[in-house]
Tab-separated table of C-alpha atoms in Angstrom:
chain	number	residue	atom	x	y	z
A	680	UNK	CA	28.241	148.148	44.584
A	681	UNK	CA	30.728	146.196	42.249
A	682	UNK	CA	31.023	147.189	38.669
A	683	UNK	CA	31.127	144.839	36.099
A	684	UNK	CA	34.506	143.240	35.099
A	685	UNK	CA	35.830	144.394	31.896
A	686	UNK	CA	38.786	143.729	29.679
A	687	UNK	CA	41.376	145.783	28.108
A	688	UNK	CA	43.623	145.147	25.091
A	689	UNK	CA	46.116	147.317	26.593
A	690	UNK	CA	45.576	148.514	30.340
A	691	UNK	CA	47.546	151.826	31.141
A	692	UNK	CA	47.506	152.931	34.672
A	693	UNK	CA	48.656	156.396	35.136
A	694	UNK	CA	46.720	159.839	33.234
A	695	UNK	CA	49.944	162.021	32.825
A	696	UNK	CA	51.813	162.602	29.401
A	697	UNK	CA	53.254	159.140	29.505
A	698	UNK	CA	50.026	157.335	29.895
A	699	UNK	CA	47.925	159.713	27.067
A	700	UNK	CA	51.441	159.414	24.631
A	701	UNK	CA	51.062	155.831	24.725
A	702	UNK	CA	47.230	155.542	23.806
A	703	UNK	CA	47.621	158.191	21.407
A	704	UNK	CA	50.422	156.211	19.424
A	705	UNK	CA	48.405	152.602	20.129
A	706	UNK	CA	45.186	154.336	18.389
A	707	UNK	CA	47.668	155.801	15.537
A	708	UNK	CA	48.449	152.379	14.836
A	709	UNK	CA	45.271	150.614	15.380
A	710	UNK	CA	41.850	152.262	15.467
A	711	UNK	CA	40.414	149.027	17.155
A	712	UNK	CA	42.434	147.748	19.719
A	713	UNK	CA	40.899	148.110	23.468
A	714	UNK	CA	42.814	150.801	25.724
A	715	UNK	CA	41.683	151.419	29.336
A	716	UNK	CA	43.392	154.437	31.198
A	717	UNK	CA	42.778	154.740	35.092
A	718	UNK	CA	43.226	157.566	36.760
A	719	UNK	CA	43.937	158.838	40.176
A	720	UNK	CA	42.938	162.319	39.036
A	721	UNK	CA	40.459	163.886	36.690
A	722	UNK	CA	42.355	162.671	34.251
A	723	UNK	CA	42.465	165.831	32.284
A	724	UNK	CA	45.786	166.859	30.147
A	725	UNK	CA	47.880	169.574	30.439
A	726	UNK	CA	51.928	170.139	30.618
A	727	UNK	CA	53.346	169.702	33.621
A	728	UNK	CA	56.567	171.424	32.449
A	729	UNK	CA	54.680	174.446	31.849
A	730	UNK	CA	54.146	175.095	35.268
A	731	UNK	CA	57.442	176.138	37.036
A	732	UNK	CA	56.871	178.917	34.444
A	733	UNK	CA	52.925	179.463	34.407
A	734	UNK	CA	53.443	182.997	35.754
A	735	UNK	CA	55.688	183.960	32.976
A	736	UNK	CA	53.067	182.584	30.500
A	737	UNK	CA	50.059	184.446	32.227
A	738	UNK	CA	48.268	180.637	32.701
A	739	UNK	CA	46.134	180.196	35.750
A	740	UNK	CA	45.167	176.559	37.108
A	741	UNK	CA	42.330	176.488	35.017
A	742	UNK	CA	43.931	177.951	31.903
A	743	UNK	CA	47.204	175.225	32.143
A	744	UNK	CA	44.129	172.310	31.363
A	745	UNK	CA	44.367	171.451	27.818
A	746	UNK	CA	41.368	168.394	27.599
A	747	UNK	CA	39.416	166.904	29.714
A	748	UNK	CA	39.053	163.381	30.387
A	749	UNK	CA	36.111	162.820	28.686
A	750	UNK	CA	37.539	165.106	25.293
A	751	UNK	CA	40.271	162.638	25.358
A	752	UNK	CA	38.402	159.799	25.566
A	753	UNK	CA	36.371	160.590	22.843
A	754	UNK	CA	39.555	162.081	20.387
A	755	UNK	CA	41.059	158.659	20.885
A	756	UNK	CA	38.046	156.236	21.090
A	757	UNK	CA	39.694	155.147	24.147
A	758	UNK	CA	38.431	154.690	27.943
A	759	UNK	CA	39.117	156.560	31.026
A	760	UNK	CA	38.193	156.533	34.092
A	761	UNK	CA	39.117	159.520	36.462
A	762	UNK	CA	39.193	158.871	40.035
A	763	UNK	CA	40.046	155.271	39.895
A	764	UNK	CA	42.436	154.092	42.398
A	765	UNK	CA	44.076	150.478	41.764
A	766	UNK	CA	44.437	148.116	44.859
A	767	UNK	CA	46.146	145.521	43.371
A	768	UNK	CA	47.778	143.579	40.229
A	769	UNK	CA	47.098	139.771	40.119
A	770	UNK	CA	49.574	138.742	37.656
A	771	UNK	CA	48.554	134.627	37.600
A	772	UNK	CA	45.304	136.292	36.771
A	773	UNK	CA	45.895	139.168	34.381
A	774	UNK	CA	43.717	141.694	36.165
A	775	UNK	CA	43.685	144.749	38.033
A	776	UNK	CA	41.455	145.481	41.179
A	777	UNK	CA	40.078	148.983	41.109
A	778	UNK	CA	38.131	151.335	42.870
A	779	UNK	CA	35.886	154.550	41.905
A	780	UNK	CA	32.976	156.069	41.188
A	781	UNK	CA	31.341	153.110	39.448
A	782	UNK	CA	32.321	150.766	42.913
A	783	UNK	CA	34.621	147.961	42.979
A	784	UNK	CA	35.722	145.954	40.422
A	785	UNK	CA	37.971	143.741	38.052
A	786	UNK	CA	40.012	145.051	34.965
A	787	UNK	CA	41.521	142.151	33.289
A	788	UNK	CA	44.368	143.114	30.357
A	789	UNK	CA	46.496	141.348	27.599
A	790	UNK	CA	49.187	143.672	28.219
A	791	UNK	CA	49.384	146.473	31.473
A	792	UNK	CA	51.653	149.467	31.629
A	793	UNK	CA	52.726	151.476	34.190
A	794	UNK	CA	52.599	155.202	33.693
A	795	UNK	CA	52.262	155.858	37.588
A	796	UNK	CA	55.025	158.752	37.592
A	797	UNK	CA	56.693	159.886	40.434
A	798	UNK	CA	56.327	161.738	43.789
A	799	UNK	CA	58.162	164.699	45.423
A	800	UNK	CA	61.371	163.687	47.372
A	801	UNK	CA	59.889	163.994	50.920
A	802	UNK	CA	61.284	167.198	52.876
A	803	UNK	CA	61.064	167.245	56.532
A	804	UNK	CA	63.099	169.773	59.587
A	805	UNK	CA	62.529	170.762	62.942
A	806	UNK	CA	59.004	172.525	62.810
A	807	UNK	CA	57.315	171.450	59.502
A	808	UNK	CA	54.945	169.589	61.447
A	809	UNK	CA	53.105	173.739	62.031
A	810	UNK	CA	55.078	175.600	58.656
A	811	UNK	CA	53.800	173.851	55.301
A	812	UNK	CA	56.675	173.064	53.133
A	813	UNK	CA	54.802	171.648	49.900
A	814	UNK	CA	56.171	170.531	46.721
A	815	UNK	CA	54.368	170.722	43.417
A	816	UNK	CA	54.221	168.152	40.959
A	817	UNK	CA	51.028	167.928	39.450
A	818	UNK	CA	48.150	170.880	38.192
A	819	UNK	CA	46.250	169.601	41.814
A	820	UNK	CA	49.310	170.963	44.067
A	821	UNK	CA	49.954	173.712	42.096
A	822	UNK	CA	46.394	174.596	42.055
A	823	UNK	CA	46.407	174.627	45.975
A	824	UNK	CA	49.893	176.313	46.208
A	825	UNK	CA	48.888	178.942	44.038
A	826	UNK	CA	46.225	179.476	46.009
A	827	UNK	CA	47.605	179.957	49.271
A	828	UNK	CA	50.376	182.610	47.291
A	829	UNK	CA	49.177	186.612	48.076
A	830	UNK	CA	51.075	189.392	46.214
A	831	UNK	CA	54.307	190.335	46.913
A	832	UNK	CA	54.396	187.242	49.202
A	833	UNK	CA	58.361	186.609	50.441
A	834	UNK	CA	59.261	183.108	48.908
A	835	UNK	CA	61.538	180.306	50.205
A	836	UNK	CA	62.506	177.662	47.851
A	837	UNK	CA	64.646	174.927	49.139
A	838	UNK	CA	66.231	173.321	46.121
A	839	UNK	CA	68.761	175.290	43.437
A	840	UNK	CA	68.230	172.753	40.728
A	841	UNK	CA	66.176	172.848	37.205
A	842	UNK	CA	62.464	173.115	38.949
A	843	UNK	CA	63.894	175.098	42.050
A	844	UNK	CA	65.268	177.741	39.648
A	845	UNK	CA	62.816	177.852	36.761
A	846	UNK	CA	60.352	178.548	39.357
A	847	UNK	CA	62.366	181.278	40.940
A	848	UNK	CA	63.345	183.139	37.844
A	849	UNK	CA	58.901	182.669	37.239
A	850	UNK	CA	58.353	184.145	40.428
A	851	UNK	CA	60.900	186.924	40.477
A	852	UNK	CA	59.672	188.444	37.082
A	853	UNK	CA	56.449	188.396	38.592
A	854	UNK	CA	57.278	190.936	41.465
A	855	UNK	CA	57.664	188.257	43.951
A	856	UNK	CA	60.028	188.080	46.683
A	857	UNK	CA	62.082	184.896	45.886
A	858	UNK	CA	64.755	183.402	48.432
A	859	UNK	CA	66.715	179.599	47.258
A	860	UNK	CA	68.691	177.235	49.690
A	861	UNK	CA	70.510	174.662	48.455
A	862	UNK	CA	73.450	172.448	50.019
A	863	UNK	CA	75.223	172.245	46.533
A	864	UNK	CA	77.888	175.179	46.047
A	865	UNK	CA	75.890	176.348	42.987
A	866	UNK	CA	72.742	176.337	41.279
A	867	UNK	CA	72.286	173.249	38.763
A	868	UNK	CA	75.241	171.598	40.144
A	869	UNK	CA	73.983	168.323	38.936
A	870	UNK	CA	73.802	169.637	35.249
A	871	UNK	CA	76.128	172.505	35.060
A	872	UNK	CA	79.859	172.763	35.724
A	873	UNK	CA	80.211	175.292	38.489
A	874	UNK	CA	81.417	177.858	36.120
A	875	UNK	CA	78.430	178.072	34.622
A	876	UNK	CA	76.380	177.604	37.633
A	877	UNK	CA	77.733	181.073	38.661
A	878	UNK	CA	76.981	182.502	35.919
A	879	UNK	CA	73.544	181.221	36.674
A	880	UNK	CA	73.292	182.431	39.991
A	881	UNK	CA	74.761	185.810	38.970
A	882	UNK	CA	71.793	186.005	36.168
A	883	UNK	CA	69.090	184.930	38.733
A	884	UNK	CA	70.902	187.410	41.435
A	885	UNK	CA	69.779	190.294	38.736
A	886	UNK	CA	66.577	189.469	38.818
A	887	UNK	CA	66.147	190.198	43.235
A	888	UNK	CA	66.675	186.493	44.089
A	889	UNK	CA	68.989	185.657	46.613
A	890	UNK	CA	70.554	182.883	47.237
A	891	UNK	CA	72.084	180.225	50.120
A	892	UNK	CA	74.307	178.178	48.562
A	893	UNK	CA	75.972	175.490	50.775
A	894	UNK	CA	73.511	175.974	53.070
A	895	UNK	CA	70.931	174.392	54.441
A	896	UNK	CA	67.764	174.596	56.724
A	897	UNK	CA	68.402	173.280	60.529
A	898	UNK	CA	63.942	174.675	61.527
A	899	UNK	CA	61.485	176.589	60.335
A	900	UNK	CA	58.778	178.755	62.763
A	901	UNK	CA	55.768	180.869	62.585
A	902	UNK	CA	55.810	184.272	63.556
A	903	UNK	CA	53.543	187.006	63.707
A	904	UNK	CA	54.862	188.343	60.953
A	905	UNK	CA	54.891	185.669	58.790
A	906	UNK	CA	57.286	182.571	58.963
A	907	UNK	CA	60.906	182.246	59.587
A	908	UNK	CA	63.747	179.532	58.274
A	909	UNK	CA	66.582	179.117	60.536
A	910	UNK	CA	69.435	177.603	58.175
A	911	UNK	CA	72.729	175.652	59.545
A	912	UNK	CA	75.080	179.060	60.113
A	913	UNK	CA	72.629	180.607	62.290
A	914	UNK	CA	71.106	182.740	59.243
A	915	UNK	CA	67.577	183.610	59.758
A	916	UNK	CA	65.168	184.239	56.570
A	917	UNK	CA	61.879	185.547	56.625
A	918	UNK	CA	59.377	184.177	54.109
A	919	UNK	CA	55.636	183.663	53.623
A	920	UNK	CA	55.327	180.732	51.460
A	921	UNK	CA	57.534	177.874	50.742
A	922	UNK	CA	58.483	175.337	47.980
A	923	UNK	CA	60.393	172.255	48.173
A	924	UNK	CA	62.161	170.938	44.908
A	925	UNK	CA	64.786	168.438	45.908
A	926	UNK	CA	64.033	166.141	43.463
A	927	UNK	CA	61.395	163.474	42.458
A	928	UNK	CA	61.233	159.568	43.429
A	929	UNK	CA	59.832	157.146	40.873
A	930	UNK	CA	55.956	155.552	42.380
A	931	UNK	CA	57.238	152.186	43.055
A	932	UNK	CA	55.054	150.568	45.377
A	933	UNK	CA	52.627	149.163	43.244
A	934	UNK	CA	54.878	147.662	41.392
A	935	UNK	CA	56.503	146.277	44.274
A	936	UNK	CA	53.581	145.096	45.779
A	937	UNK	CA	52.949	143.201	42.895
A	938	UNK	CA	56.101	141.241	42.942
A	939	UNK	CA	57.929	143.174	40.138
A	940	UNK	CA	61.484	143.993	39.941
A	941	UNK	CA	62.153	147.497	41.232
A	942	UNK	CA	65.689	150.040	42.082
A	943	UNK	CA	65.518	153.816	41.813
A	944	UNK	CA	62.630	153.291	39.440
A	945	UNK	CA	60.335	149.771	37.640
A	946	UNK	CA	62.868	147.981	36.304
A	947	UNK	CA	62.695	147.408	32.914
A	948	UNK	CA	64.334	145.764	29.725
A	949	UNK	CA	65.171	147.724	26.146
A	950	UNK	CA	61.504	146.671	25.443
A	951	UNK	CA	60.276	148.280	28.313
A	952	UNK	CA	59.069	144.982	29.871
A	953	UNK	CA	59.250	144.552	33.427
A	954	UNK	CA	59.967	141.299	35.063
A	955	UNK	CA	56.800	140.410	34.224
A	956	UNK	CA	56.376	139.655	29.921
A	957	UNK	CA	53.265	140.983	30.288
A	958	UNK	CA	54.083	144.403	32.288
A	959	UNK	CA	55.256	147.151	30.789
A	960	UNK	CA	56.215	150.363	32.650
A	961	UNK	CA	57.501	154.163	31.002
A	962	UNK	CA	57.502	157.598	31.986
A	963	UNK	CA	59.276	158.762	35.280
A	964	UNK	CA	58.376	155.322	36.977
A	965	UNK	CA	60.616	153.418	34.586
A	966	UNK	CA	64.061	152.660	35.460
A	967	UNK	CA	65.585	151.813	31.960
A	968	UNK	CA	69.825	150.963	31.262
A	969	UNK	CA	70.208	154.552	31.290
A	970	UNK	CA	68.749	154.958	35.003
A	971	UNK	CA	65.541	157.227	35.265
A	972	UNK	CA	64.669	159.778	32.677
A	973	UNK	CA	61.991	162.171	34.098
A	974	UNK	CA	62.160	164.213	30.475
A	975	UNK	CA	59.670	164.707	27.738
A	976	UNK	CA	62.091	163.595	24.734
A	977	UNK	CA	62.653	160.070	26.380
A	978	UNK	CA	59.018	160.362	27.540
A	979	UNK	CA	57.835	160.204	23.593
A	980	UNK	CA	60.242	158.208	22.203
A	981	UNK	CA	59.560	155.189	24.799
A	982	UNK	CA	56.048	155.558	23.821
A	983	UNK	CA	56.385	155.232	20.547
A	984	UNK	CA	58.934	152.090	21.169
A	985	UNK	CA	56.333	150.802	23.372
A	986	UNK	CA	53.344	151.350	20.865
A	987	UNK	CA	54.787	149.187	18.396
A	988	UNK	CA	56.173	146.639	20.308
A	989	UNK	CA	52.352	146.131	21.889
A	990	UNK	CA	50.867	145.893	18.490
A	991	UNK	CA	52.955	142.789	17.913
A	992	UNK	CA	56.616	144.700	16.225
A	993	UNK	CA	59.067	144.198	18.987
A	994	UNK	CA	60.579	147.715	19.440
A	995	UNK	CA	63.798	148.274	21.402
A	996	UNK	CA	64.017	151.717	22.734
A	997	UNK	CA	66.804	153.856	21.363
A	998	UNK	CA	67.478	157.461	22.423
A	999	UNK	CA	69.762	160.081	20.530
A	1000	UNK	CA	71.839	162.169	23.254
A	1001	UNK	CA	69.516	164.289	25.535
A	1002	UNK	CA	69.368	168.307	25.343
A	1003	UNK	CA	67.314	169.643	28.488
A	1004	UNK	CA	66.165	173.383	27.960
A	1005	UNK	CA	65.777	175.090	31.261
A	1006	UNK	CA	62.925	177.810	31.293
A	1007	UNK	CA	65.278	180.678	33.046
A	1008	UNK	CA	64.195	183.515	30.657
A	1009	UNK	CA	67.070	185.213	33.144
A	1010	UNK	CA	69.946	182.988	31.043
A	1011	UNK	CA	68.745	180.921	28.198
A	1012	UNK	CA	70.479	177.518	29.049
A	1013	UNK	CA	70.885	173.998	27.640
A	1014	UNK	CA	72.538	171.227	28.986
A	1015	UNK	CA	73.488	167.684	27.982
A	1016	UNK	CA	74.402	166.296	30.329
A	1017	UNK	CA	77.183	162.907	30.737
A	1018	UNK	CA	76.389	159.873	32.172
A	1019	UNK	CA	76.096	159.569	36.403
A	1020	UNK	CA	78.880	158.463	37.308
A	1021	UNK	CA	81.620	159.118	33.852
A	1022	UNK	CA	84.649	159.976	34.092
A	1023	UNK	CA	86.038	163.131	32.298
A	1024	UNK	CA	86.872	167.068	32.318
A	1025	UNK	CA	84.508	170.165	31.185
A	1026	UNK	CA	86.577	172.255	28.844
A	1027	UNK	CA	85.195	175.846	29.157
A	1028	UNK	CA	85.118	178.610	26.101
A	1029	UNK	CA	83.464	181.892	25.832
A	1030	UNK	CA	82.818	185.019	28.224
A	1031	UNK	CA	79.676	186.860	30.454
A	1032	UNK	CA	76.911	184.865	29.884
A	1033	UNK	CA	77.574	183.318	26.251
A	1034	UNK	CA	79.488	180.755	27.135
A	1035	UNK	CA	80.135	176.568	26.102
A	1036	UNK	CA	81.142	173.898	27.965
A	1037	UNK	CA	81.852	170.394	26.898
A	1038	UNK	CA	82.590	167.446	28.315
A	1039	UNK	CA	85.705	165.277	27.780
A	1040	UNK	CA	85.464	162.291	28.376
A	1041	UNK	CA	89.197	160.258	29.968
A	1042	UNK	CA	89.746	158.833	26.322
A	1043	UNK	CA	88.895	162.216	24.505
A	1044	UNK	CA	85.493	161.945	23.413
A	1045	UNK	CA	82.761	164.136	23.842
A	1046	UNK	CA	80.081	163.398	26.245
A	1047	UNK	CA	78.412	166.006	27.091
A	1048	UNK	CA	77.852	169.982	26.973
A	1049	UNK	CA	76.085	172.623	28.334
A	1050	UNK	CA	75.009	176.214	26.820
A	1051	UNK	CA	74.524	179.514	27.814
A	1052	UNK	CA	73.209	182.371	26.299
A	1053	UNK	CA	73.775	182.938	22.541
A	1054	UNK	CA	75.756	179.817	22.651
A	1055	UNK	CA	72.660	177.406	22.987
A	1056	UNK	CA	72.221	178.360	19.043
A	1057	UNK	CA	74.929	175.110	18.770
A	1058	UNK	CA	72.580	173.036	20.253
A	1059	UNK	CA	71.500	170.724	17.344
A	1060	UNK	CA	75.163	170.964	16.126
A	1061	UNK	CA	76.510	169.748	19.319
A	1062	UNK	CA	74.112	167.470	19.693
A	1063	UNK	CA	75.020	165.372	16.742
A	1064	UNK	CA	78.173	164.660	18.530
A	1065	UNK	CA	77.138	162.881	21.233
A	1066	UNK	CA	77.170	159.808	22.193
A	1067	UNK	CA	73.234	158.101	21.933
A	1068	UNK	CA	71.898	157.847	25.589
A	1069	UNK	CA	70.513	154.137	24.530
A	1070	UNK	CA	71.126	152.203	21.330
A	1071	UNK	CA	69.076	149.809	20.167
């Protein structure tokens, strides 16, 4: 069966927030233009950040869905079509080769974006071909995780950083078991200067978790009493059910495959074009002057950007400076953090868990800061001072 070929004003591949942002501020600006959204999924919406802290909120699976597919479609006046995988972009062409329910067919565009997200870092050791070591990073794999999680189950989560420990301060105030290994020397050490990453990990420690720091796992093995991580020093852990959240790596390959210009992400200009004029990529896929930015505040404002520029007002994206809340209920926390890469000092104040750090930069200007406790009250303050992560 091949389905009829159809056109699209504006094509967006890709369901998720960056995908549904996008038509939502195309239909904003105009209520006829033609937007097409494939998805690999159901295509229904809900927050992904809301689930390393679902427990927490009392949300189930079920409960985390906000709209369906077809609710969405008909709020925006927009298509979608769940279950649709795309085989390939034909750029001379300007079409898209899909397949779902409906059979094969042709989507041709005017313009195509690329809201295909990104994938779990893969995690592999000695004897996770027989113990499951899953990551989640959509409702689907946290629906099966879940699933698979009894009460009081023992918990191994390899990965200290913002998902590894908003899911373990979830978990602990839940009653479960909860057990994080990490090479780095402290929790967040990508975000947080290690004096506050202690204070972290002492926050977290009150709440039952323990913690491997500059550790990591040499095997896992079944048991018959449940499963067993063997980590580099010879330390053995007993746990039930695992999580992996070492990070997240931007879905290049179609892209790719298509001829684009990729790095650690779609390569794209301060218009979000690819390499291709009429490509057009955002979201966690997008690698922008400013690297990656798998966050919701860059998330809306390239939309926005985006929006505009598609309806015909080219729209360079600008970003103010970037203030990450991590859900740890444990230690309220938020962190701004510098550039990869800068060069500078964090200049500590404060004592127990209210505490400030800021980051100096070699010339003496503030580049970043992070927040603990009552001390992320200075967010919007601090935040003023920085640096914007992109200017226009």
């Amino acid at each position: 069966m091949t389905a009829d070929q159809t056109h699209a004003d504006t094509l967006i591949i890709g369901s998720g927030m960056a995908g549904y942002t996008l038509a939502r501020e195309l239909r904003t600006l105009d209520p006829e233009t033609r937007i097409t959204v494939l998805s690999a999924d159901d295509g229904a919406v809900y927050s992904k950040p809301m689930i390393s802290n679902a427990f927490k909120q009392g949300k189930t699976p079920d409960t985390l869905v906000q709209k369906s597919a077809e609710q969405m479609a008909a709020e925006l006046n927009i298509e979608v079509r769940p279950f649709n995988r795309v085989h390939t972009i034909d750029r001379v062409a300007k079409a898209v080769s899909v397949e779902g329910a409906e059979g094969q067919g042709l989507i041709t565009y005017t313009h195509l974006v690329l809201a295909v997200g990104a994938n779990p870092r893969p995690y592999t050791v000695d004897g996770s071909d027989e113990v499951a070591l899953p990551a989640v990073n959509s409702l689907a794999d946290y629906g099966r995780w879940r699933a698979n999680l009894k009460d009081g189950a023992r918990v191994l989560i390899v990965g200290a950083g913002l998902i590894g420990v908003e899911f373990a301060n979830d978990l602990a105030v839940a009653g479960y078991s909860v057990t994080l290994v990490d090479p780095a020397p402290k929790p967040l050490s990508r975000l947080l200067p290690d004096e506050l990453g202690q204070v972290m990990q002492d926050a977290l420690t009150d709440q039952g978790i323990t913690f491997y720091m500059g550790r990591t796992i040499a095997r896992v093995a079944q048991g018959s009493h449940g499963n067993t991580a063997t980590l580099d020093d010879g330390t053995s852990i007993a746990f039930d059910t695992a999580l992996t959240a070492i990070g997240l790596v931007a879905n290049t390959q179609l892209a790719q495959s298509a001829g684009l210009e990729v790095g650690r992400g779609i390569r794209v200009d301060a218009l979000l074009r690819t390499s291709d004029p009429n490509v057009f990529a955002l979201g966690d896929c997008a690698e922008t002057d400013a690297g990656v930015l798998p966050f919701i505040l860059p998330l809306m404002g390239a939309a926005r950007a985006l929006a505009k520029t598609l309806m015909g007002t080219p729209t360079p994206l600008s970003l103010p400076a970037l203030a990450v809340t991590v859900k740890t209920p444990a230690l309220p926390t938020v962190v701004c953090p510098p550039s990869p890469g800068v060069e500078g000092r964090w200049v500590l104040e404060g004592q127990g868990q209210n505490r400030r750090a800021v980051f100096i930069g070699q010339a003496g200007e503030q580049l970043g800061f992070a927040l603990t406790g009552s001390e992320t009250k200075a967010r919007q303050s601090l935040s003023r001072e920085m640096p914007d992560l992109l200017a226009a």
